PDB file of C-alpha atoms in Angstrom:
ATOM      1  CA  UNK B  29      39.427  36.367 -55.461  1.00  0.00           C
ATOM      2  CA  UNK B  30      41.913  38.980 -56.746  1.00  0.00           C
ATOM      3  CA  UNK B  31      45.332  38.663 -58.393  1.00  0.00           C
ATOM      4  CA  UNK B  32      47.226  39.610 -55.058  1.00  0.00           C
ATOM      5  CA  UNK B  33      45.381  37.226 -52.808  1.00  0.00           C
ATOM      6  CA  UNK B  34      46.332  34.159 -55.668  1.00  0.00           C
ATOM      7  CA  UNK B  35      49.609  35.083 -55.511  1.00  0.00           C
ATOM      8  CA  UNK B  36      49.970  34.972 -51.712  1.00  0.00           C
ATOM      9  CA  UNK B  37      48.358  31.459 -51.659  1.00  0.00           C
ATOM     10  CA  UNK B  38      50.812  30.078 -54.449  1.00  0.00           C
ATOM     11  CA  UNK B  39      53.557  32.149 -52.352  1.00  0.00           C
ATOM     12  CA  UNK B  40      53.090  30.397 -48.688  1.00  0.00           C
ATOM     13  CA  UNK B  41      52.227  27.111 -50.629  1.00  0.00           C
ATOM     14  CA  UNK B  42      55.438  26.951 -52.111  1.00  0.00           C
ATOM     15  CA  UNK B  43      57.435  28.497 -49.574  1.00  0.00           C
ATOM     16  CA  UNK B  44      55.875  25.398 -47.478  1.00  0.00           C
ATOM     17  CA  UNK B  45      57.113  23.222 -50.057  1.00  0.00           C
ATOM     18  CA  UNK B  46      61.112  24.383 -50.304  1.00  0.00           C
ATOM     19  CA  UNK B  47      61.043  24.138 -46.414  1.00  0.00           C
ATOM     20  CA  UNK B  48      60.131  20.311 -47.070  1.00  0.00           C
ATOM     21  CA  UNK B  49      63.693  20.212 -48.778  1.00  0.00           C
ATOM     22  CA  UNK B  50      65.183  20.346 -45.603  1.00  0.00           C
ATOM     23  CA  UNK B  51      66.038  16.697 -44.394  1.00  0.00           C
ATOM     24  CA  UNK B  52      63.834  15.741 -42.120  1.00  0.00           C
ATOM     25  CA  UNK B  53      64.834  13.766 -38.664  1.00  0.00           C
ATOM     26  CA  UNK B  54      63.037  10.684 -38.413  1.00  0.00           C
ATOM     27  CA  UNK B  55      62.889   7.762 -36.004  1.00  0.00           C
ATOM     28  CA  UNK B  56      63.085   5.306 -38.422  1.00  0.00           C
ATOM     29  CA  UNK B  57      61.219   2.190 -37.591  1.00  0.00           C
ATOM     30  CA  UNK B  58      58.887   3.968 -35.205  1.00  0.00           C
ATOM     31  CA  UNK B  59      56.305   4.806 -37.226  1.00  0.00           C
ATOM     32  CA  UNK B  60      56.069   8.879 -35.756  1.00  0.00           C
ATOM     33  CA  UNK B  61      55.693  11.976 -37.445  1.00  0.00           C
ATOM     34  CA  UNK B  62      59.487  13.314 -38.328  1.00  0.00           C
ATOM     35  CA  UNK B  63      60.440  16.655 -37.558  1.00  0.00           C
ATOM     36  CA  UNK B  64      60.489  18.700 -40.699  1.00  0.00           C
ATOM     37  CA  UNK B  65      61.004  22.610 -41.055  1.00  0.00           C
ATOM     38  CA  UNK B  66      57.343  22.253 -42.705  1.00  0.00           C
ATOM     39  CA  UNK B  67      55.513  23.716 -39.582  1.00  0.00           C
ATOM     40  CA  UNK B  68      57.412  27.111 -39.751  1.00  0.00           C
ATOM     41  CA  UNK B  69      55.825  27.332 -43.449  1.00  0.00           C
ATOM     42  CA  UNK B  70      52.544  26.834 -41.854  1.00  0.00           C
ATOM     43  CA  UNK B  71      53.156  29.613 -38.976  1.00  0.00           C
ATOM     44  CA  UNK B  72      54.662  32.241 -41.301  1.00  0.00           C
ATOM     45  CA  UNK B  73      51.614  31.384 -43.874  1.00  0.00           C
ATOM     46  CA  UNK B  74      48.919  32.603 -41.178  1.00  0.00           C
ATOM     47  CA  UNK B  75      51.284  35.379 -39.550  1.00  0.00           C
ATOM     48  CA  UNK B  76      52.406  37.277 -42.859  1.00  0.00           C
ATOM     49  CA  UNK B  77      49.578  35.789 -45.327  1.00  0.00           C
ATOM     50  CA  UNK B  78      46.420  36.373 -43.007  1.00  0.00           C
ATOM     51  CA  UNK B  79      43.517  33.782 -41.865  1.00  0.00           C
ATOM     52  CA  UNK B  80      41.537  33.316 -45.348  1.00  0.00           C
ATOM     53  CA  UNK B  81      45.034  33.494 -47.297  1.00  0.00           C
ATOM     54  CA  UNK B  82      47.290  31.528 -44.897  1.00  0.00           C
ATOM     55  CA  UNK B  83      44.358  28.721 -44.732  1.00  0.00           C
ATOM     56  CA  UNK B  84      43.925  28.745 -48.174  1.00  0.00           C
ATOM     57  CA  UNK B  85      47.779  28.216 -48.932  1.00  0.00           C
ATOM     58  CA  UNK B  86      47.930  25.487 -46.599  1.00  0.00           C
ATOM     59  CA  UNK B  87      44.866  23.695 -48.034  1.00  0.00           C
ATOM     60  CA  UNK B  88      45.878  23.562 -51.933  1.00  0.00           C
ATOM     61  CA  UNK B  89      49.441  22.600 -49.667  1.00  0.00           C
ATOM     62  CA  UNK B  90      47.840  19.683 -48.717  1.00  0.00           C
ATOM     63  CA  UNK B  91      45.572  19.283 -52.025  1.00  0.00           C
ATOM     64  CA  UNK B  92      48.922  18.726 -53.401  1.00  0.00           C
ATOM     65  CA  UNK B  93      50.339  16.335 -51.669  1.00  0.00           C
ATOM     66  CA  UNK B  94      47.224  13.989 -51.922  1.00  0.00           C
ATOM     67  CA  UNK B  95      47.430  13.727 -55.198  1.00  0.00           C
ATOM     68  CA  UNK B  96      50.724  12.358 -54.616  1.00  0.00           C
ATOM     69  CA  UNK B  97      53.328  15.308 -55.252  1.00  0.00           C
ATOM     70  CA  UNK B  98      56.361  14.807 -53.529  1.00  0.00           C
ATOM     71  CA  UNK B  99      56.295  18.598 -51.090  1.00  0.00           C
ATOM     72  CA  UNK B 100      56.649  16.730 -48.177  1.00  0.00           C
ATOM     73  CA  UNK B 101      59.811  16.451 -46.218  1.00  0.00           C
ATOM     74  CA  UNK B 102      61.800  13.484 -47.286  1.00  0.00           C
ATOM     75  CA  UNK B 103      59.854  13.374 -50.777  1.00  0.00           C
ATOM     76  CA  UNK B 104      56.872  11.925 -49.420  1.00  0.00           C
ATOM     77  CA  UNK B 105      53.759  12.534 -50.762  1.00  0.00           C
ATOM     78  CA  UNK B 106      49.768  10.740 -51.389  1.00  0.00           C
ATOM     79  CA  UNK B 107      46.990   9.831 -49.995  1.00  0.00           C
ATOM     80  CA  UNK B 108      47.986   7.529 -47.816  1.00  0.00           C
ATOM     81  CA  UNK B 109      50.309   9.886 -45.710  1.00  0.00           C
ATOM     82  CA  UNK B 110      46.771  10.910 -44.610  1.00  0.00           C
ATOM     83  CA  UNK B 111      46.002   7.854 -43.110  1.00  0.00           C
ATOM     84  CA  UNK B 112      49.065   7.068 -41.165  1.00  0.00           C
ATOM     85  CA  UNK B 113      50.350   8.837 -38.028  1.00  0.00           C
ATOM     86  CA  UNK B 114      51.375  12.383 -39.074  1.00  0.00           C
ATOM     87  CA  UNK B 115      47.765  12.416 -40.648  1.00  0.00           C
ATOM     88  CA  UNK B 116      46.524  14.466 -38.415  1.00  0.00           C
ATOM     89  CA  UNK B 117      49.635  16.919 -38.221  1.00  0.00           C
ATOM     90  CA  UNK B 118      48.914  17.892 -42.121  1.00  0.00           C
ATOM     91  CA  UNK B 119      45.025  17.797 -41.753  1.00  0.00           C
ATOM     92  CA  UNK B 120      45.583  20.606 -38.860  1.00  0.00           C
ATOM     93  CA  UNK B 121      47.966  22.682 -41.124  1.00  0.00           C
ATOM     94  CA  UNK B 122      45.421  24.749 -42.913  1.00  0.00           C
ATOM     95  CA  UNK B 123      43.396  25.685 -39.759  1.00  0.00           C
ATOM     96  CA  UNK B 124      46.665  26.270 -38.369  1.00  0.00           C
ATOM     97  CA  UNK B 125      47.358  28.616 -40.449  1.00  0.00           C
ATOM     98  CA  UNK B 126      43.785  30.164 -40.336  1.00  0.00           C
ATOM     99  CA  UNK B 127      44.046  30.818 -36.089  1.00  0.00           C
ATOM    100  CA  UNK B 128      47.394  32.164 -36.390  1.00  0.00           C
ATOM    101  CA  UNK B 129      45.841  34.586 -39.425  1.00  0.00           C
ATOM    102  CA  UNK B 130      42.998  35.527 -37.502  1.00  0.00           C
ATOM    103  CA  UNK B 131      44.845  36.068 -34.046  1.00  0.00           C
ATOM    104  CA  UNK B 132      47.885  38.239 -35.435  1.00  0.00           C
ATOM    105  CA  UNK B 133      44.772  40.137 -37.725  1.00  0.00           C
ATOM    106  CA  UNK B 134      42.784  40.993 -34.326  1.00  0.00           C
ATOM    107  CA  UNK B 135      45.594  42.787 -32.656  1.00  0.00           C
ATOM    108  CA  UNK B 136      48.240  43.969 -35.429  1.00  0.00           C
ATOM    109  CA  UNK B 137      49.832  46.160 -33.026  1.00  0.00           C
ATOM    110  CA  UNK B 138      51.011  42.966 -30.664  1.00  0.00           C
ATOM    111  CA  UNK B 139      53.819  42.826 -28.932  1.00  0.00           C
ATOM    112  CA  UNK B 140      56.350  40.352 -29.567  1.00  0.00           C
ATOM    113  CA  UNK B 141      55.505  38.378 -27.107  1.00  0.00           C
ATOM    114  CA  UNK B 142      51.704  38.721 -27.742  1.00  0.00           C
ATOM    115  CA  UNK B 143      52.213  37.595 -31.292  1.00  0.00           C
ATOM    116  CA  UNK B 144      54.981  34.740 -30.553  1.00  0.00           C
ATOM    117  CA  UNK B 145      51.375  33.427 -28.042  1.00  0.00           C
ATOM    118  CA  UNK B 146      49.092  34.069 -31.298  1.00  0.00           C
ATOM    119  CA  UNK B 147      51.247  31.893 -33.780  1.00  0.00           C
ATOM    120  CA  UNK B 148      51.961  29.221 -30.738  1.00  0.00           C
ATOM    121  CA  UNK B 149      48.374  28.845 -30.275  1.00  0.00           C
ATOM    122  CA  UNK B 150      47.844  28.163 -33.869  1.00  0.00           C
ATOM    123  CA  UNK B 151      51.189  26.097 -35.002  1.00  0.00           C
ATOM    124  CA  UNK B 152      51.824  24.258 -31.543  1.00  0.00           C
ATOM    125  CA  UNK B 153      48.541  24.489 -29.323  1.00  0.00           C
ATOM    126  CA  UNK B 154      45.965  23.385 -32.311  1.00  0.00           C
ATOM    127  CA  UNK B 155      48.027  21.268 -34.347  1.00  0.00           C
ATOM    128  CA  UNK B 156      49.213  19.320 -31.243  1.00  0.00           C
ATOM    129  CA  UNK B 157      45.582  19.362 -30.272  1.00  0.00           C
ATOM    130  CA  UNK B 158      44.379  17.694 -34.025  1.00  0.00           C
ATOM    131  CA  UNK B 159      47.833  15.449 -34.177  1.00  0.00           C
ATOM    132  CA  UNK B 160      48.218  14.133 -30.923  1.00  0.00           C
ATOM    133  CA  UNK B 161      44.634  11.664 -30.979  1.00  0.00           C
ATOM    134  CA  UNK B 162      45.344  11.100 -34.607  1.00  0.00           C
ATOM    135  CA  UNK B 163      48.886   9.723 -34.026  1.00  0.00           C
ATOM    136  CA  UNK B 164      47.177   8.102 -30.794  1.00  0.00           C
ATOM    137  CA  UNK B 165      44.495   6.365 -32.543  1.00  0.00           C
ATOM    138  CA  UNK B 166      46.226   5.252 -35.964  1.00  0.00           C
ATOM    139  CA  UNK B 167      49.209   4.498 -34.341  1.00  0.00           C
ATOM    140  CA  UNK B 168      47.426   2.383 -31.380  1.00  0.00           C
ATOM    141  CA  UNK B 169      49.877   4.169 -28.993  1.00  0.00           C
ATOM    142  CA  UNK B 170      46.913   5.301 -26.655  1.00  0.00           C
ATOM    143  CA  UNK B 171      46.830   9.219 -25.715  1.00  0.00           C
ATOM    144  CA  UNK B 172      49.287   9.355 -22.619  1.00  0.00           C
ATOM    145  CA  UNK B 173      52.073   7.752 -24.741  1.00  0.00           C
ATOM    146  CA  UNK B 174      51.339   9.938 -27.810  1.00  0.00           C
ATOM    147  CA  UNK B 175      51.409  13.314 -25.413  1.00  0.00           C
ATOM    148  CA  UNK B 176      54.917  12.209 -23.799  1.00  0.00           C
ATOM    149  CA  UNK B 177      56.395  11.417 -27.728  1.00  0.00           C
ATOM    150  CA  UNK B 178      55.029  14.800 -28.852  1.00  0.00           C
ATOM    151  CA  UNK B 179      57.189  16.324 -25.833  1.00  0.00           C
ATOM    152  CA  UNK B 180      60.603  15.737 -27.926  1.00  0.00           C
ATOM    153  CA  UNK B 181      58.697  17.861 -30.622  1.00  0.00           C
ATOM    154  CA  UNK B 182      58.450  20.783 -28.230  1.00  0.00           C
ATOM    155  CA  UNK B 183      61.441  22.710 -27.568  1.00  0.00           C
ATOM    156  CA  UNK B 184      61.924  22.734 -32.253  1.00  0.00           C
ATOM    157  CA  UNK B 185      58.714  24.020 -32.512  1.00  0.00           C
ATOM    158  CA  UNK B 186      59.416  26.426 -29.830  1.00  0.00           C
ATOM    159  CA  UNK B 187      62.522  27.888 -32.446  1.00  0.00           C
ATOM    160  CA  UNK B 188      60.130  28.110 -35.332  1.00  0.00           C
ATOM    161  CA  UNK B 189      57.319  30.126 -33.524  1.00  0.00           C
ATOM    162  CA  UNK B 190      60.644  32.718 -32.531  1.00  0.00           C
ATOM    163  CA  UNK B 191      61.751  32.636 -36.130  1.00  0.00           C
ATOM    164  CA  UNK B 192      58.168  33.050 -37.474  1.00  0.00           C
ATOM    165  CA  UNK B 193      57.259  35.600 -35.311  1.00  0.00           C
ATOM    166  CA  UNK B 194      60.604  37.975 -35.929  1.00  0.00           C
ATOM    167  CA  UNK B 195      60.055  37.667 -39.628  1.00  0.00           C
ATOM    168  CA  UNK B 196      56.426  37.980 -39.688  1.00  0.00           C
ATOM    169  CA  UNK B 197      56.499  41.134 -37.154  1.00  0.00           C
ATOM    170  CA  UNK B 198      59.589  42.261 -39.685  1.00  0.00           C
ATOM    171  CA  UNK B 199      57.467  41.908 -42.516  1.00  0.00           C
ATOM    172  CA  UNK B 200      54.716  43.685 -41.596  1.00  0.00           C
ATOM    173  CA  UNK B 201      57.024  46.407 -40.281  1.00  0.00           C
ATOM    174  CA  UNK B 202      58.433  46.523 -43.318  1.00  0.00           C
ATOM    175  CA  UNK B 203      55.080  46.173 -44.925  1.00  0.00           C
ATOM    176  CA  UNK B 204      52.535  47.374 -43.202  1.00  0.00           C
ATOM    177  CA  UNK B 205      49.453  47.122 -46.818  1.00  0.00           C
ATOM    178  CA  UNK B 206      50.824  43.288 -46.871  1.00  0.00           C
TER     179      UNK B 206
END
């Protein structure tokens, strides 16, 4: 692996990270996932980084965190974050990353809109589709209630595809050998 694609992984790891230092919004008591500024990390990481590089940031991410360093929003870090109901949120993260990477590499010349569909497909469509049972199963919600939760989730991660997409279309613009 060469020097620049090291430093991209560190880069979109950490940049990951200092979006955890947002306060998250949780619903205390209920046991769900909170909403965090985390998952725009994870969209930029595949749309500026690329598939093997985005995935790769969002796996030593993760690697991270299970050994109990405190990236997560709120502080929260460990093993056992894995096991509870945003499990299946993080676990989705790195192949999150990889879609969006491989969508927004097939078709660099997208439009806005085209890419905005790439990085919603990989930040919204897949990690929904890995979260959603998780949450579901570990939480003992069942799948119907899980889905309608995940609605209030919606219209935020709607924002960070937006802001994802503008700066990761500006980027490469600015860019274009990134």
């Amino acid at each position: 692996m060469d020097t620049k694609s090291i430093v991209y992984i560190a880069l979109f790891a950490a940049l990951t990270a200092a979006l955890g230092l947002m306060p998250p919004i949780s619903f205390a008591g209920l046991g769900l996932p909170p909403i965090t500024a985390q998952s725009l990390g994870v969209m930029l990481a595949g749309a500026v980084a690329g598939a093997r590089r985005g995935g790769l940031a969002l796996l030593l991410f993760i690697a991270l965190v299970a050994v109990g360093l405190p990236l997560l929003a709120g502080g929260r870090g460990g093993l056992g974050l894995f096991f509870g109901t945003s499990g299946g949120f993080l676990l989705a993260w790195p192949l999150s990353a990889a879609l969006i990477g491989y969508l927004v590499a097939k078709n660099p010349g997208a439009s806005f809109l085209t890419t905005a569909i790439y990085v919603a497909l990989g930040g919204i469509v897949l990690m929904y589709a890995i979260g959603i049972p998780w949450m579901a199963f570990v939480g003992k919600l069942g799948l119907s209630k899980s889905i309608t939760i995940m609605v209030a989730y919606v219209p935020g991660d709607l924002v960070k595809v937006v802001v994802a997409t503008i700066i990761a279309r500006g980027l490469r613009r600015a860019y274009p050998n990134l």
